[in-house]
């Protein structure tokens, strides 16, 4: 089990406090493992396992506890047999009706330390904010980074080269369970397809009571096919019209937002660098895991430029950066990334195969006058750094501890 120290270092300061610890993210990204890691840390600090009360609401054995009242009674009953602080773990809490009332009541009435996971951002953030106010802290968990994937892959296949590992990562992505399948292609593809279907059916269709599943499928397929490409909802409306499906632009936007709330997609807004304002049209979308894209859509190697962008975007997000697309006139910088006082610019391309490509990728920075780090990231092994702009092979870039 990988320790996932990136997340544990963020969670650790809040262990033992009265704030509710909330871990969100797409299904199967490793949220349950994070609960196990927290339990292990508590046990190492001297807390006996008898102080733990845990529920996984995807387990049918807990189906009778999926209302606030029944769950509350069960927890209070179990806690009555425990002396001292009680540690409560609730996995996929969104399956419990009115769960936030139960959590708040437990927080108020007993000496407890609460950890919950969930797979729907809108459900969690909205209801938590309403009932808990500022009494919770949220952590988004993502599928495995390239570094985590490589650690697991080389544990199974110790003699492979880094380039072979990265080729596997390009097609399989970072869903943690793939290690249990030894990264074998066909079982992995089947598993990823099942994960995708579970996200769409449970966290999008069921959660939002969508009836026109065919329309949703078409919209999702369009977004998946155009990850990393600037487009407006009206583009999808026109696309659907050509397929003889008339749909309002608001419906398209709603369906995409449902997928964003389920952590299937991430929306990236554009920033006018010269005007220093966020633009409200033509956003970009990236997938939580590019392996899901390969499983249900295919073409990761054909669309490798977009997939590399997706991988870099998710790594930036994983490390806590706020990200926008930079617009300079008719040109775009792939990512402007900020975290506190830190700022970096990142341009991603497949290969710097010609002087024209080199001029385009490096030349985009000519209008950016500040002194923050500027990167061009590609699959090239040769270092093309110039004029203070750093060029990095993507594997090296993803493994760097700091980008400043």
Tab-separated table of C-alpha atoms in Angstrom:
chain	number	residue	atom	x	y	z
A	1	UNK	CA	0.000	0.000	0.000
A	2	UNK	CA	1.517	3.320	-1.111
A	3	UNK	CA	1.680	5.822	1.747
A	4	UNK	CA	0.491	8.771	-0.423
A	5	UNK	CA	2.464	11.234	1.688
A	6	UNK	CA	1.370	14.171	-0.506
A	7	UNK	CA	-2.120	13.834	0.978
A	8	UNK	CA	-1.136	12.595	4.430
A	9	UNK	CA	1.080	15.659	4.949
A	10	UNK	CA	-1.995	17.831	4.347
A	11	UNK	CA	-4.350	15.770	6.499
A	12	UNK	CA	-1.963	15.087	9.396
A	13	UNK	CA	-2.242	18.553	11.059
A	14	UNK	CA	-6.018	18.049	11.421
A	15	UNK	CA	-5.956	14.532	12.886
A	16	UNK	CA	-7.498	14.589	16.355
A	17	UNK	CA	-9.167	17.990	15.900
A	18	UNK	CA	-12.908	18.604	16.027
A	19	UNK	CA	-13.036	19.618	12.360
A	20	UNK	CA	-14.731	17.070	10.084
A	21	UNK	CA	-12.141	15.769	7.597
A	22	UNK	CA	-13.700	15.381	4.143
A	23	UNK	CA	-11.974	13.501	1.315
A	24	UNK	CA	-13.515	13.900	-2.111
A	25	UNK	CA	-12.676	12.665	-5.586
A	26	UNK	CA	-13.762	10.385	-8.406
A	27	UNK	CA	-14.801	6.843	-7.493
A	28	UNK	CA	-11.951	4.340	-7.089
A	29	UNK	CA	-9.235	7.014	-6.886
A	30	UNK	CA	-8.052	5.777	-3.490
A	31	UNK	CA	-10.227	7.583	-0.929
A	32	UNK	CA	-10.887	4.360	1.016
A	33	UNK	CA	-7.143	3.721	1.145
A	34	UNK	CA	-6.681	7.198	2.614
A	35	UNK	CA	-9.023	6.205	5.458
A	36	UNK	CA	-6.884	3.082	6.011
A	37	UNK	CA	-3.708	5.190	6.026
A	38	UNK	CA	-5.227	7.511	8.638
A	39	UNK	CA	-6.195	4.494	10.759
A	40	UNK	CA	-2.632	3.183	10.502
A	41	UNK	CA	-1.236	6.549	11.579
A	42	UNK	CA	-3.615	6.670	14.538
A	43	UNK	CA	-2.632	3.154	15.597
A	44	UNK	CA	1.053	4.049	15.361
A	45	UNK	CA	0.382	7.027	17.644
A	46	UNK	CA	-1.097	4.699	20.282
A	47	UNK	CA	-4.842	4.813	19.509
A	48	UNK	CA	-6.292	1.263	19.837
A	49	UNK	CA	-8.375	-0.042	16.945
A	50	UNK	CA	-11.240	-0.608	19.376
A	51	UNK	CA	-11.770	3.169	19.295
A	52	UNK	CA	-12.627	3.041	15.557
A	53	UNK	CA	-16.128	2.845	14.102
A	54	UNK	CA	-16.167	2.515	10.296
A	55	UNK	CA	-18.832	2.175	7.592
A	56	UNK	CA	-18.601	1.756	3.829
A	57	UNK	CA	-21.936	2.694	2.289
A	58	UNK	CA	-21.224	0.886	-0.975
A	59	UNK	CA	-21.339	-2.313	1.083
A	60	UNK	CA	-24.847	-3.804	0.927
A	61	UNK	CA	-24.501	-4.909	4.545
A	62	UNK	CA	-24.848	-1.230	5.464
A	63	UNK	CA	-27.884	-0.601	3.232
A	64	UNK	CA	-30.161	-0.438	6.287
A	65	UNK	CA	-28.063	2.469	7.647
A	66	UNK	CA	-28.537	4.817	4.671
A	67	UNK	CA	-30.711	7.364	6.453
A	68	UNK	CA	-29.506	9.942	8.960
A	69	UNK	CA	-31.696	8.571	11.752
A	70	UNK	CA	-30.714	4.897	11.460
A	71	UNK	CA	-27.013	5.740	11.052
A	72	UNK	CA	-27.092	8.057	14.050
A	73	UNK	CA	-28.703	5.400	16.248
A	74	UNK	CA	-26.174	2.767	15.140
A	75	UNK	CA	-23.174	5.008	15.821
A	76	UNK	CA	-24.454	6.155	19.211
A	77	UNK	CA	-25.174	2.532	20.161
A	78	UNK	CA	-21.663	1.369	19.201
A	79	UNK	CA	-19.989	4.403	20.766
A	80	UNK	CA	-21.709	3.750	24.093
A	81	UNK	CA	-19.446	0.701	24.505
A	82	UNK	CA	-16.261	2.757	23.939
A	83	UNK	CA	-14.560	4.878	26.583
A	84	UNK	CA	-12.603	7.923	25.443
A	85	UNK	CA	-12.466	9.584	22.032
A	86	UNK	CA	-14.263	7.760	19.214
A	87	UNK	CA	-12.835	7.804	15.680
A	88	UNK	CA	-15.551	7.701	13.022
A	89	UNK	CA	-14.934	6.735	9.379
A	90	UNK	CA	-17.708	7.045	6.785
A	91	UNK	CA	-16.881	5.920	3.230
A	92	UNK	CA	-19.038	7.209	0.306
A	93	UNK	CA	-21.249	9.161	2.704
A	94	UNK	CA	-23.375	10.620	-0.109
A	95	UNK	CA	-25.318	7.329	-0.183
A	96	UNK	CA	-26.884	8.274	3.172
A	97	UNK	CA	-29.990	10.470	3.001
A	98	UNK	CA	-29.546	13.678	5.032
A	99	UNK	CA	-26.113	12.443	6.097
A	100	UNK	CA	-24.912	15.954	6.964
A	101	UNK	CA	-27.464	16.211	9.812
A	102	UNK	CA	-26.201	12.962	11.281
A	103	UNK	CA	-22.546	14.035	11.021
A	104	UNK	CA	-23.236	17.400	12.618
A	105	UNK	CA	-25.197	15.830	15.454
A	106	UNK	CA	-22.414	13.334	16.191
A	107	UNK	CA	-19.836	16.116	16.116
A	108	UNK	CA	-21.822	18.120	18.681
A	109	UNK	CA	-22.894	15.393	21.099
A	110	UNK	CA	-19.841	13.164	21.515
A	111	UNK	CA	-16.062	13.303	21.817
A	112	UNK	CA	-15.182	12.148	18.333
A	113	UNK	CA	-12.829	12.593	15.399
A	114	UNK	CA	-14.717	12.316	12.076
A	115	UNK	CA	-13.470	11.355	8.607
A	116	UNK	CA	-15.761	11.077	5.582
A	117	UNK	CA	-15.308	10.398	1.872
A	118	UNK	CA	-17.605	11.188	-1.017
A	119	UNK	CA	-17.791	11.209	-4.797
A	120	UNK	CA	-19.915	14.257	-5.534
A	121	UNK	CA	-18.529	17.771	-5.086
A	122	UNK	CA	-21.849	19.598	-5.386
A	123	UNK	CA	-23.593	17.370	-2.884
A	124	UNK	CA	-20.773	17.528	-0.365
A	125	UNK	CA	-19.793	21.177	-0.573
A	126	UNK	CA	-23.361	22.472	-0.653
A	127	UNK	CA	-24.683	20.448	2.241
A	128	UNK	CA	-21.538	20.752	4.345
A	129	UNK	CA	-21.466	24.506	3.958
A	130	UNK	CA	-25.127	24.736	4.970
A	131	UNK	CA	-24.983	22.562	8.077
A	132	UNK	CA	-21.368	22.595	9.235
A	133	UNK	CA	-20.409	26.138	8.315
A	134	UNK	CA	-16.645	26.452	8.830
A	135	UNK	CA	-16.344	23.252	10.873
A	136	UNK	CA	-14.885	21.019	8.187
A	137	UNK	CA	-11.765	20.808	6.047
A	138	UNK	CA	-11.768	19.275	2.565
A	139	UNK	CA	-9.081	17.362	0.668
A	140	UNK	CA	-9.433	16.309	-2.956
A	141	UNK	CA	-7.888	12.903	-3.707
A	142	UNK	CA	-6.760	12.162	-7.267
A	143	UNK	CA	-5.781	8.974	-9.110
A	144	UNK	CA	-2.121	7.983	-8.961
A	145	UNK	CA	0.499	10.393	-10.213
A	146	UNK	CA	3.170	9.100	-12.577
A	147	UNK	CA	5.556	8.808	-9.587
A	148	UNK	CA	3.061	6.679	-7.652
A	149	UNK	CA	2.266	4.581	-10.740
A	150	UNK	CA	5.959	4.000	-11.357
A	151	UNK	CA	6.556	2.958	-7.742
A	152	UNK	CA	3.875	0.277	-7.981
A	153	UNK	CA	4.722	-0.811	-11.522
A	154	UNK	CA	8.433	-1.262	-10.745
A	155	UNK	CA	7.527	-3.173	-7.607
A	156	UNK	CA	5.910	-5.773	-9.897
A	157	UNK	CA	8.281	-5.401	-12.878
A	158	UNK	CA	11.591	-4.197	-11.369
A	159	UNK	CA	13.663	-4.474	-14.567
A	160	UNK	CA	11.619	-2.250	-16.885
A	161	UNK	CA	12.902	1.110	-18.090
A	162	UNK	CA	11.298	4.425	-17.181
A	163	UNK	CA	10.202	4.948	-20.787
A	164	UNK	CA	8.329	1.613	-20.782
A	165	UNK	CA	6.616	2.547	-17.509
A	166	UNK	CA	5.536	5.877	-18.985
A	167	UNK	CA	4.124	4.192	-22.101
A	168	UNK	CA	1.998	2.027	-19.805
A	169	UNK	CA	0.916	5.081	-17.845
A	170	UNK	CA	-0.134	6.796	-21.091
A	171	UNK	CA	-2.698	4.101	-21.828
A	172	UNK	CA	-3.671	2.744	-18.397
A	173	UNK	CA	-3.730	5.926	-16.302
A	174	UNK	CA	-3.526	6.040	-12.524
A	175	UNK	CA	-6.461	4.171	-11.005
A	176	UNK	CA	-4.930	2.432	-7.943
A	177	UNK	CA	-6.638	-0.960	-8.363
A	178	UNK	CA	-4.792	-1.647	-11.625
A	179	UNK	CA	-1.814	-2.888	-9.591
A	180	UNK	CA	-4.022	-5.751	-8.349
A	181	UNK	CA	-4.532	-6.699	-12.007
A	182	UNK	CA	-0.761	-6.545	-12.576
A	183	UNK	CA	-1.459	-3.873	-15.206
A	184	UNK	CA	-2.518	-6.567	-17.729
A	185	UNK	CA	-4.139	-4.694	-20.603
A	186	UNK	CA	-7.467	-6.454	-21.183
A	187	UNK	CA	-8.541	-6.882	-17.528
A	188	UNK	CA	-7.382	-3.301	-16.874
A	189	UNK	CA	-9.465	-1.972	-19.752
A	190	UNK	CA	-12.519	-3.885	-18.511
A	191	UNK	CA	-12.036	-2.570	-14.985
A	192	UNK	CA	-11.657	1.024	-16.173
A	193	UNK	CA	-14.772	0.717	-18.329
A	194	UNK	CA	-16.693	-0.517	-15.287
A	195	UNK	CA	-15.377	2.379	-13.175
A	196	UNK	CA	-16.447	4.852	-15.862
A	197	UNK	CA	-19.928	3.303	-16.068
A	198	UNK	CA	-20.237	3.405	-12.287
A	199	UNK	CA	-19.336	7.102	-12.177
A	200	UNK	CA	-21.752	7.998	-14.962
A	201	UNK	CA	-24.663	5.885	-13.709
A	202	UNK	CA	-24.324	6.479	-9.955
A	203	UNK	CA	-22.844	9.945	-9.641
A	204	UNK	CA	-24.291	11.602	-12.738
A	205	UNK	CA	-27.472	9.844	-13.925
A	206	UNK	CA	-28.856	8.604	-10.603
A	207	UNK	CA	-27.747	11.585	-8.531
A	208	UNK	CA	-29.230	14.131	-10.949
A	209	UNK	CA	-32.246	12.085	-12.075
A	210	UNK	CA	-31.263	12.259	-15.753
A	211	UNK	CA	-33.745	10.571	-18.070
A	212	UNK	CA	-32.169	11.193	-21.459
A	213	UNK	CA	-29.128	8.970	-21.034
A	214	UNK	CA	-28.445	8.923	-24.777
A	215	UNK	CA	-28.076	12.708	-24.788
A	216	UNK	CA	-25.763	12.586	-21.767
A	217	UNK	CA	-23.650	9.919	-23.469
A	218	UNK	CA	-23.269	12.049	-26.602
A	219	UNK	CA	-22.280	15.136	-24.612
A	220	UNK	CA	-19.779	13.221	-22.465
A	221	UNK	CA	-18.293	11.567	-25.567
A	222	UNK	CA	-17.824	14.971	-27.183
A	223	UNK	CA	-16.018	16.354	-24.131
A	224	UNK	CA	-13.826	13.246	-23.815
A	225	UNK	CA	-12.885	13.528	-27.483
A	226	UNK	CA	-11.989	17.188	-27.052
A	227	UNK	CA	-10.096	17.257	-23.748
A	228	UNK	CA	-7.649	20.128	-23.668
A	229	UNK	CA	-9.395	21.833	-26.578
A	230	UNK	CA	-11.025	25.225	-26.144
A	231	UNK	CA	-14.722	25.023	-26.969
A	232	UNK	CA	-18.047	26.541	-25.954
A	233	UNK	CA	-21.291	24.766	-25.064
A	234	UNK	CA	-22.730	26.143	-28.293
A	235	UNK	CA	-20.170	24.000	-30.158
A	236	UNK	CA	-21.732	20.900	-28.618
A	237	UNK	CA	-25.216	22.196	-29.407
A	238	UNK	CA	-24.250	22.553	-33.085
A	239	UNK	CA	-22.582	19.123	-33.064
A	240	UNK	CA	-25.746	17.530	-31.658
A	241	UNK	CA	-27.895	19.393	-34.168
A	242	UNK	CA	-25.854	17.801	-36.957
A	243	UNK	CA	-26.693	14.475	-35.339
A	244	UNK	CA	-30.378	15.472	-35.412
A	245	UNK	CA	-30.604	16.070	-31.686
A	246	UNK	CA	-32.007	19.470	-30.728
A	247	UNK	CA	-30.930	20.532	-27.234
A	248	UNK	CA	-30.734	23.812	-25.340
A	249	UNK	CA	-27.283	25.165	-24.521
A	250	UNK	CA	-28.265	25.371	-20.826
A	251	UNK	CA	-28.966	21.630	-20.830
A	252	UNK	CA	-25.514	20.961	-22.277
A	253	UNK	CA	-23.924	23.138	-19.588
A	254	UNK	CA	-25.917	21.403	-16.840
A	255	UNK	CA	-24.924	17.933	-18.018
A	256	UNK	CA	-21.251	18.898	-18.171
A	257	UNK	CA	-21.482	20.436	-14.704
A	258	UNK	CA	-22.960	17.205	-13.348
A	259	UNK	CA	-19.864	15.409	-14.656
A	260	UNK	CA	-17.598	18.040	-13.086
A	261	UNK	CA	-19.391	17.533	-9.762
A	262	UNK	CA	-18.774	13.785	-10.083
A	263	UNK	CA	-15.048	14.530	-10.601
A	264	UNK	CA	-15.099	12.987	-14.083
A	265	UNK	CA	-14.071	16.293	-15.703
A	266	UNK	CA	-12.199	19.369	-14.508
A	267	UNK	CA	-12.984	22.759	-15.990
A	268	UNK	CA	-10.184	25.239	-16.688
A	269	UNK	CA	-11.022	28.868	-17.372
A	270	UNK	CA	-9.036	31.150	-19.648
A	271	UNK	CA	-7.174	34.205	-18.424
A	272	UNK	CA	-6.420	37.222	-20.587
A	273	UNK	CA	-2.807	37.883	-19.563
A	274	UNK	CA	-2.680	41.378	-21.022
A	275	UNK	CA	-6.092	42.428	-19.706
A	276	UNK	CA	-5.576	40.506	-16.451
A	277	UNK	CA	-9.111	39.164	-16.356
A	278	UNK	CA	-10.774	35.756	-16.328
A	279	UNK	CA	-12.731	35.092	-19.523
A	280	UNK	CA	-16.216	33.619	-19.177
A	281	UNK	CA	-16.391	31.718	-22.478
A	282	UNK	CA	-14.610	28.841	-24.214
A	283	UNK	CA	-13.211	26.891	-21.276
A	284	UNK	CA	-11.123	23.738	-21.506
A	285	UNK	CA	-11.922	20.420	-19.846
A	286	UNK	CA	-9.626	17.628	-18.709
A	287	UNK	CA	-10.409	14.132	-17.410
A	288	UNK	CA	-9.686	12.992	-13.869
A	289	UNK	CA	-7.906	9.982	-15.324
A	290	UNK	CA	-6.652	9.588	-18.890
A	291	UNK	CA	-6.814	5.796	-18.519
A	292	UNK	CA	-10.611	6.065	-18.408
A	293	UNK	CA	-10.420	7.934	-21.717
A	294	UNK	CA	-8.434	5.143	-23.365
A	295	UNK	CA	-10.815	2.489	-22.023
A	296	UNK	CA	-14.080	4.078	-23.166
A	297	UNK	CA	-12.994	6.272	-26.078
A	298	UNK	CA	-9.560	5.057	-27.213
A	299	UNK	CA	-7.023	7.054	-29.146
A	300	UNK	CA	-4.697	8.139	-26.351
A	301	UNK	CA	-1.673	7.523	-28.582
A	302	UNK	CA	-3.379	9.162	-31.564
A	303	UNK	CA	-4.295	12.202	-29.439
A	304	UNK	CA	-1.059	12.085	-27.487
A	305	UNK	CA	-0.602	15.858	-27.443
A	306	UNK	CA	-3.941	16.267	-25.630
A	307	UNK	CA	-3.270	13.335	-23.311
A	308	UNK	CA	0.124	14.739	-22.299
A	309	UNK	CA	-1.624	18.021	-21.487
A	310	UNK	CA	-4.156	16.094	-19.404
A	311	UNK	CA	-1.388	14.333	-17.463
A	312	UNK	CA	0.468	17.596	-16.758
A	313	UNK	CA	-2.753	19.383	-15.766
A	314	UNK	CA	-3.680	16.687	-13.240
A	315	UNK	CA	-0.144	16.764	-11.777
A	316	UNK	CA	-0.375	20.541	-11.324
A	317	UNK	CA	-3.775	20.140	-9.686
A	318	UNK	CA	-2.478	17.333	-7.473
A	319	UNK	CA	0.221	19.645	-6.147
A	320	UNK	CA	-2.246	22.325	-5.172
A	321	UNK	CA	-1.934	24.875	-7.973
A	322	UNK	CA	-4.826	27.051	-9.159
A	323	UNK	CA	-4.694	26.767	-12.948
A	324	UNK	CA	-5.921	28.856	-15.854
A	325	UNK	CA	-5.261	28.859	-19.592
A	326	UNK	CA	-3.343	31.983	-20.622
A	327	UNK	CA	-4.621	33.975	-23.592
A	328	UNK	CA	-2.315	36.423	-25.365
A	329	UNK	CA	-4.082	37.798	-28.422
A	330	UNK	CA	-4.794	34.816	-30.646
A	331	UNK	CA	-2.239	32.601	-28.845
A	332	UNK	CA	-2.570	30.518	-25.697
A	333	UNK	CA	-0.246	29.367	-22.937
A	334	UNK	CA	-1.442	25.952	-21.840
A	335	UNK	CA	-1.226	26.548	-18.091
A	336	UNK	CA	-0.699	29.503	-15.767
A	337	UNK	CA	-0.301	28.002	-12.295
A	338	UNK	CA	-0.410	29.811	-8.962
A	339	UNK	CA	-0.013	28.651	-5.368
A	340	UNK	CA	0.338	31.308	-2.698
A	341	UNK	CA	3.253	33.461	-3.886
A	342	UNK	CA	4.472	30.857	-6.379
A	343	UNK	CA	3.698	31.087	-10.073
A	344	UNK	CA	4.825	29.025	-13.050
A	345	UNK	CA	3.942	28.856	-16.739
A	346	UNK	CA	3.782	25.514	-18.558
A	347	UNK	CA	3.541	24.814	-22.274
A	348	UNK	CA	3.005	21.151	-23.281
A	349	UNK	CA	3.697	19.589	-26.679
A	350	UNK	CA	4.394	16.103	-28.012
A	351	UNK	CA	7.737	16.612	-29.764
A	352	UNK	CA	9.826	19.624	-30.698
A	353	UNK	CA	10.285	18.049	-34.116
A	354	UNK	CA	11.022	21.146	-36.192
A	355	UNK	CA	12.392	24.658	-35.804
A	356	UNK	CA	8.888	25.969	-36.488
A	357	UNK	CA	7.521	23.967	-33.543
A	358	UNK	CA	10.367	25.136	-31.295
A	359	UNK	CA	9.723	28.768	-32.230
A	360	UNK	CA	5.997	28.369	-31.578
A	361	UNK	CA	6.308	26.690	-28.186
A	362	UNK	CA	9.088	28.906	-26.833
A	363	UNK	CA	7.927	32.057	-28.640
A	364	UNK	CA	4.597	32.114	-26.788
A	365	UNK	CA	6.500	33.475	-23.766
A	366	UNK	CA	7.867	36.537	-25.577
A	367	UNK	CA	4.945	38.677	-24.398
A	368	UNK	CA	5.236	37.510	-20.765
A	369	UNK	CA	7.534	40.003	-19.052
A	370	UNK	CA	7.689	38.667	-15.484
A	371	UNK	CA	10.471	36.535	-13.990
A	372	UNK	CA	8.461	33.516	-12.886
A	373	UNK	CA	9.626	30.081	-14.148
A	374	UNK	CA	8.531	29.189	-17.680
A	375	UNK	CA	8.555	25.604	-18.949
A	376	UNK	CA	8.147	23.807	-22.243
A	377	UNK	CA	7.394	20.128	-21.594
A	378	UNK	CA	7.618	17.417	-24.267
A	379	UNK	CA	8.605	13.796	-24.908
A	380	UNK	CA	12.013	14.859	-26.277
A	381	UNK	CA	15.069	13.466	-24.517
A	382	UNK	CA	17.361	16.278	-25.745
A	383	UNK	CA	17.347	19.536	-23.741
A	384	UNK	CA	16.078	22.465	-25.855
A	385	UNK	CA	16.178	25.086	-23.040
A	386	UNK	CA	16.813	28.645	-24.293
A	387	UNK	CA	16.421	32.316	-23.372
A	388	UNK	CA	15.765	31.487	-19.715
A	389	UNK	CA	12.892	29.154	-20.657
A	390	UNK	CA	13.337	25.649	-19.259
A	391	UNK	CA	12.687	22.601	-21.420
A	392	UNK	CA	11.945	19.325	-19.627
A	393	UNK	CA	11.206	15.815	-20.760
A	394	UNK	CA	7.730	15.063	-19.417
A	395	UNK	CA	8.888	12.148	-17.268
A	396	UNK	CA	11.494	14.359	-15.623
A	397	UNK	CA	9.004	17.191	-15.193
A	398	UNK	CA	6.451	14.940	-13.473
A	399	UNK	CA	9.073	13.583	-11.066
A	400	UNK	CA	10.540	16.967	-10.061
A	401	UNK	CA	10.005	17.839	-6.389
A	402	UNK	CA	9.742	21.581	-7.081
A	403	UNK	CA	9.248	23.592	-10.274
A	404	UNK	CA	10.579	26.923	-9.011
